[in-house]
Amino acid sequence: MTRTLLVVALIGLVALSLFGMRRAWSSRLQAQSDMVQPLGLSGAEAQAGPWPGTYLGAVHAGRWLDRITAHTLGAKGPASVALNAKGINVARSGELSFSVPKADVIGVRADKGLAGRVYEDGGIVVITFRLGDTPVDIGFRFPSTEDHLAALAALAPEVTS
């Protein structure tokens, strides 16, 4: 009898925890519902890339744990990044693909953490840009060092030009 009550209590605690996490995620999504939707992919021809990798998610710039859930920007998944004359294209599999206009890019850097994920120092490429009035960081992890360095070298100079 005691063992049954403990099992039922544990199942109830897990269910309550899952309910709380779902409710918090829904509240965050609702709070960000007025966030501007990113532009669709630009049709300009790629000047560099695409570099396939993993899109790690989006956070409010400078706050690496403050994930943005609006427009599925916080969802991790496979993606590719390409540079073109108009800006940066982010083609995501199964989620919203978008373009970052060159004028909205604030910075590009190598960092170690974003959206609750931490890698070795300089292990991810972070692009900071303005989405409407909101500064946003998006992160990418590339499967090879060559792709990581090539993406960083091609994207970073775009900020200063």
PDB file of C-alpha atoms in Angstrom:
ATOM      1  CA  MET A   1       0.000   0.000   0.000  1.00  0.00           C
ATOM      2  CA  THR A   2       2.777   2.445   0.934  1.00  0.00           C
ATOM      3  CA  ARG A   3       4.729   1.623  -2.220  1.00  0.00           C
ATOM      4  CA  THR A   4       1.610   2.229  -4.346  1.00  0.00           C
ATOM      5  CA  LEU A   5       1.046   5.612  -2.727  1.00  0.00           C
ATOM      6  CA  LEU A   6       4.677   6.580  -3.349  1.00  0.00           C
ATOM      7  CA  VAL A   7       4.422   5.589  -7.008  1.00  0.00           C
ATOM      8  CA  VAL A   8       1.160   7.527  -7.431  1.00  0.00           C
ATOM      9  CA  ALA A   9       2.693  10.557  -5.673  1.00  0.00           C
ATOM     10  CA  LEU A  10       5.774  10.404  -7.913  1.00  0.00           C
ATOM     11  CA  ILE A  11       3.648  10.156 -11.069  1.00  0.00           C
ATOM     12  CA  GLY A  12       1.572  13.102  -9.839  1.00  0.00           C
ATOM     13  CA  LEU A  13       4.716  15.149  -9.182  1.00  0.00           C
ATOM     14  CA  VAL A  14       6.062  14.415 -12.673  1.00  0.00           C
ATOM     15  CA  ALA A  15       2.694  15.314 -14.242  1.00  0.00           C
ATOM     16  CA  LEU A  16       2.543  18.548 -12.251  1.00  0.00           C
ATOM     17  CA  SER A  17       6.091  19.439 -13.326  1.00  0.00           C
ATOM     18  CA  LEU A  18       5.284  18.811 -16.997  1.00  0.00           C
ATOM     19  CA  PHE A  19       2.117  20.885 -16.702  1.00  0.00           C
ATOM     20  CA  GLY A  20       4.106  23.743 -15.140  1.00  0.00           C
ATOM     21  CA  MET A  21       6.753  23.659 -17.875  1.00  0.00           C
ATOM     22  CA  ARG A  22       4.094  23.665 -20.595  1.00  0.00           C
ATOM     23  CA  ARG A  23       2.281  26.562 -18.948  1.00  0.00           C
ATOM     24  CA  ALA A  24       5.512  28.578 -18.617  1.00  0.00           C
ATOM     25  CA  TRP A  25       6.377  27.953 -22.281  1.00  0.00           C
ATOM     26  CA  SER A  26       2.861  29.037 -23.332  1.00  0.00           C
ATOM     27  CA  SER A  27       3.125  32.184 -21.201  1.00  0.00           C
ATOM     28  CA  ARG A  28       6.473  33.043 -22.792  1.00  0.00           C
ATOM     29  CA  LEU A  29       5.013  32.495 -26.256  1.00  0.00           C
ATOM     30  CA  GLN A  30       2.047  34.728 -25.449  1.00  0.00           C
ATOM     31  CA  ALA A  31       4.302  37.455 -24.010  1.00  0.00           C
ATOM     32  CA  GLN A  32       6.343  37.456 -27.227  1.00  0.00           C
ATOM     33  CA  SER A  33       3.354  37.359 -29.582  1.00  0.00           C
ATOM     34  CA  ASP A  34       3.855  40.991 -30.605  1.00  0.00           C
ATOM     35  CA  MET A  35       7.426  40.334 -31.767  1.00  0.00           C
ATOM     36  CA  VAL A  36       8.024  41.139 -35.427  1.00  0.00           C
ATOM     37  CA  GLN A  37       8.204  38.108 -37.727  1.00  0.00           C
ATOM     38  CA  PRO A  38      11.533  37.804 -39.560  1.00  0.00           C
ATOM     39  CA  LEU A  39      11.636  38.368 -43.308  1.00  0.00           C
ATOM     40  CA  GLY A  40      11.367  35.373 -45.624  1.00  0.00           C
ATOM     41  CA  LEU A  41      14.431  34.106 -47.460  1.00  0.00           C
ATOM     42  CA  SER A  42      15.815  36.588 -49.954  1.00  0.00           C
ATOM     43  CA  GLY A  43      16.095  35.308 -53.492  1.00  0.00           C
ATOM     44  CA  ALA A  44      19.579  36.763 -53.975  1.00  0.00           C
ATOM     45  CA  GLU A  45      22.314  34.394 -55.084  1.00  0.00           C
ATOM     46  CA  ALA A  46      24.677  33.221 -52.346  1.00  0.00           C
ATOM     47  CA  GLN A  47      28.051  34.967 -52.295  1.00  0.00           C
ATOM     48  CA  ALA A  48      29.391  32.572 -49.649  1.00  0.00           C
ATOM     49  CA  GLY A  49      28.065  29.338 -48.228  1.00  0.00           C
ATOM     50  CA  PRO A  50      25.705  27.730 -47.604  1.00  0.00           C
ATOM     51  CA  TRP A  51      27.230  26.129 -44.554  1.00  0.00           C
ATOM     52  CA  PRO A  52      25.110  23.304 -43.133  1.00  0.00           C
ATOM     53  CA  GLY A  53      24.969  22.944 -39.383  1.00  0.00           C
ATOM     54  CA  THR A  54      22.687  23.122 -36.366  1.00  0.00           C
ATOM     55  CA  TYR A  55      20.608  26.177 -35.550  1.00  0.00           C
ATOM     56  CA  LEU A  56      20.761  26.431 -31.752  1.00  0.00           C
ATOM     57  CA  GLY A  57      17.947  28.926 -31.248  1.00  0.00           C
ATOM     58  CA  ALA A  58      17.381  32.612 -30.624  1.00  0.00           C
ATOM     59  CA  VAL A  59      17.699  34.643 -27.443  1.00  0.00           C
ATOM     60  CA  HIS A  60      17.428  38.291 -26.515  1.00  0.00           C
ATOM     61  CA  ALA A  61      20.866  39.751 -27.298  1.00  0.00           C
ATOM     62  CA  GLY A  62      23.291  39.477 -24.432  1.00  0.00           C
ATOM     63  CA  ARG A  63      21.013  37.204 -22.373  1.00  0.00           C
ATOM     64  CA  TRP A  64      22.075  33.722 -23.441  1.00  0.00           C
ATOM     65  CA  LEU A  65      19.364  31.969 -21.389  1.00  0.00           C
ATOM     66  CA  ASP A  66      16.408  34.202 -22.385  1.00  0.00           C
ATOM     67  CA  ARG A  67      15.080  32.128 -25.290  1.00  0.00           C
ATOM     68  CA  ILE A  68      12.744  33.654 -27.871  1.00  0.00           C
ATOM     69  CA  THR A  69       9.838  31.318 -28.611  1.00  0.00           C
ATOM     70  CA  ALA A  70       7.887  33.523 -31.048  1.00  0.00           C
ATOM     71  CA  HIS A  71       7.791  32.372 -34.680  1.00  0.00           C
ATOM     72  CA  THR A  72       9.616  29.133 -33.699  1.00  0.00           C
ATOM     73  CA  LEU A  73      12.879  31.100 -33.435  1.00  0.00           C
ATOM     74  CA  GLY A  74      13.789  29.235 -30.240  1.00  0.00           C
ATOM     75  CA  ALA A  75      13.563  25.773 -31.799  1.00  0.00           C
ATOM     76  CA  LYS A  76      16.848  23.928 -32.328  1.00  0.00           C
ATOM     77  CA  GLY A  77      17.302  21.994 -35.554  1.00  0.00           C
ATOM     78  CA  PRO A  78      19.215  21.436 -38.769  1.00  0.00           C
ATOM     79  CA  ALA A  79      19.828  24.552 -40.837  1.00  0.00           C
ATOM     80  CA  SER A  80      22.171  26.177 -43.293  1.00  0.00           C
ATOM     81  CA  VAL A  81      23.528  29.701 -43.382  1.00  0.00           C
ATOM     82  CA  ALA A  82      24.465  31.617 -46.526  1.00  0.00           C
ATOM     83  CA  LEU A  83      25.670  35.133 -47.218  1.00  0.00           C
ATOM     84  CA  ASN A  84      24.239  37.078 -50.149  1.00  0.00           C
ATOM     85  CA  ALA A  85      24.219  40.702 -51.347  1.00  0.00           C
ATOM     86  CA  LYS A  86      21.105  41.502 -49.292  1.00  0.00           C
ATOM     87  CA  GLY A  87      22.212  39.895 -46.020  1.00  0.00           C
ATOM     88  CA  ILE A  88      22.224  36.475 -44.372  1.00  0.00           C
ATOM     89  CA  ASN A  89      19.825  33.639 -45.231  1.00  0.00           C
ATOM     90  CA  VAL A  90      19.003  31.079 -42.543  1.00  0.00           C
ATOM     91  CA  ALA A  91      17.333  28.042 -44.138  1.00  0.00           C
ATOM     92  CA  ARG A  92      15.872  25.787 -41.430  1.00  0.00           C
ATOM     93  CA  SER A  93      14.456  22.294 -41.903  1.00  0.00           C
ATOM     94  CA  GLY A  94      10.855  22.012 -40.724  1.00  0.00           C
ATOM     95  CA  GLU A  95      10.775  25.494 -39.142  1.00  0.00           C
ATOM     96  CA  LEU A  96      10.536  29.106 -40.285  1.00  0.00           C
ATOM     97  CA  SER A  97      13.406  29.994 -42.616  1.00  0.00           C
ATOM     98  CA  PHE A  98      14.312  33.655 -42.652  1.00  0.00           C
ATOM     99  CA  SER A  99      16.633  36.356 -43.907  1.00  0.00           C
ATOM    100  CA  VAL A 100      18.541  38.950 -41.904  1.00  0.00           C
ATOM    101  CA  PRO A 101      19.008  42.149 -43.936  1.00  0.00           C
ATOM    102  CA  LYS A 102      22.591  43.424 -43.995  1.00  0.00           C
ATOM    103  CA  ALA A 103      21.508  46.735 -42.405  1.00  0.00           C
ATOM    104  CA  ASP A 104      20.049  44.903 -39.379  1.00  0.00           C
ATOM    105  CA  VAL A 105      23.181  42.877 -38.548  1.00  0.00           C
ATOM    106  CA  ILE A 106      24.829  44.246 -35.400  1.00  0.00           C
ATOM    107  CA  GLY A 107      27.652  41.751 -34.996  1.00  0.00           C
ATOM    108  CA  VAL A 108      29.013  38.272 -35.632  1.00  0.00           C
ATOM    109  CA  ARG A 109      31.240  36.480 -33.158  1.00  0.00           C
ATOM    110  CA  ALA A 110      32.473  33.114 -31.964  1.00  0.00           C
ATOM    111  CA  ASP A 111      31.131  32.290 -28.507  1.00  0.00           C
ATOM    112  CA  LYS A 112      30.736  29.310 -26.219  1.00  0.00           C
ATOM    113  CA  GLY A 113      27.083  29.418 -25.183  1.00  0.00           C
ATOM    114  CA  LEU A 114      23.603  30.297 -26.387  1.00  0.00           C
ATOM    115  CA  ALA A 115      20.053  29.233 -25.555  1.00  0.00           C
ATOM    116  CA  GLY A 116      21.132  27.102 -22.618  1.00  0.00           C
ATOM    117  CA  ARG A 117      23.710  25.156 -24.628  1.00  0.00           C
ATOM    118  CA  VAL A 118      27.399  25.436 -23.835  1.00  0.00           C
ATOM    119  CA  TYR A 119      30.277  24.236 -25.999  1.00  0.00           C
ATOM    120  CA  GLU A 120      34.020  24.816 -25.999  1.00  0.00           C
ATOM    121  CA  ASP A 121      35.197  28.428 -26.058  1.00  0.00           C
ATOM    122  CA  GLY A 122      34.490  29.836 -29.539  1.00  0.00           C
ATOM    123  CA  GLY A 123      32.592  26.685 -30.549  1.00  0.00           C
ATOM    124  CA  ILE A 124      29.514  28.409 -31.971  1.00  0.00           C
ATOM    125  CA  VAL A 125      28.912  31.291 -34.364  1.00  0.00           C
ATOM    126  CA  VAL A 126      26.541  33.911 -32.942  1.00  0.00           C
ATOM    127  CA  ILE A 127      24.861  36.480 -35.183  1.00  0.00           C
ATOM    128  CA  THR A 128      23.382  39.516 -33.429  1.00  0.00           C
ATOM    129  CA  PHE A 129      20.769  41.496 -35.337  1.00  0.00           C
ATOM    130  CA  ARG A 130      17.758  43.757 -34.892  1.00  0.00           C
ATOM    131  CA  LEU A 131      14.363  42.114 -35.275  1.00  0.00           C
ATOM    132  CA  GLY A 132      12.160  45.188 -35.315  1.00  0.00           C
ATOM    133  CA  ASP A 133      13.233  47.001 -32.131  1.00  0.00           C
ATOM    134  CA  THR A 134      14.505  43.852 -30.416  1.00  0.00           C
ATOM    135  CA  PRO A 135      18.205  42.898 -30.549  1.00  0.00           C
ATOM    136  CA  VAL A 136      18.435  39.132 -31.041  1.00  0.00           C
ATOM    137  CA  ASP A 137      21.276  36.584 -30.914  1.00  0.00           C
ATOM    138  CA  ILE A 138      21.016  33.421 -33.021  1.00  0.00           C
ATOM    139  CA  GLY A 139      23.576  30.641 -32.797  1.00  0.00           C
ATOM    140  CA  PHE A 140      24.955  27.994 -35.131  1.00  0.00           C
ATOM    141  CA  ARG A 141      27.102  24.963 -34.552  1.00  0.00           C
ATOM    142  CA  PHE A 142      28.877  23.567 -37.605  1.00  0.00           C
ATOM    143  CA  PRO A 143      29.988  19.932 -37.920  1.00  0.00           C
ATOM    144  CA  SER A 144      33.481  20.808 -39.125  1.00  0.00           C
ATOM    145  CA  THR A 145      36.069  23.342 -38.050  1.00  0.00           C
ATOM    146  CA  GLU A 146      36.512  24.355 -41.692  1.00  0.00           C
ATOM    147  CA  ASP A 147      32.827  25.323 -42.034  1.00  0.00           C
ATOM    148  CA  HIS A 148      32.921  27.117 -38.666  1.00  0.00           C
ATOM    149  CA  LEU A 149      35.956  29.192 -39.656  1.00  0.00           C
ATOM    150  CA  ALA A 150      34.667  29.848 -43.181  1.00  0.00           C
ATOM    151  CA  ALA A 151      31.274  31.051 -41.922  1.00  0.00           C
ATOM    152  CA  LEU A 152      32.879  33.250 -39.279  1.00  0.00           C
ATOM    153  CA  ALA A 153      35.359  34.735 -41.771  1.00  0.00           C
ATOM    154  CA  ALA A 154      32.662  35.474 -44.372  1.00  0.00           C
ATOM    155  CA  LEU A 155      29.965  36.787 -42.033  1.00  0.00           C
ATOM    156  CA  ALA A 156      32.012  38.906 -39.597  1.00  0.00           C
ATOM    157  CA  PRO A 157      33.346  41.417 -42.182  1.00  0.00           C
ATOM    158  CA  GLU A 158      29.770  42.125 -43.297  1.00  0.00           C
ATOM    159  CA  VAL A 159      29.188  44.036 -40.087  1.00  0.00           C
ATOM    160  CA  THR A 160      31.888  46.592 -40.804  1.00  0.00           C
ATOM    161  CA  SER A 161      31.287  47.044 -44.542  1.00  0.00           C
TER     162      SER A 161
END
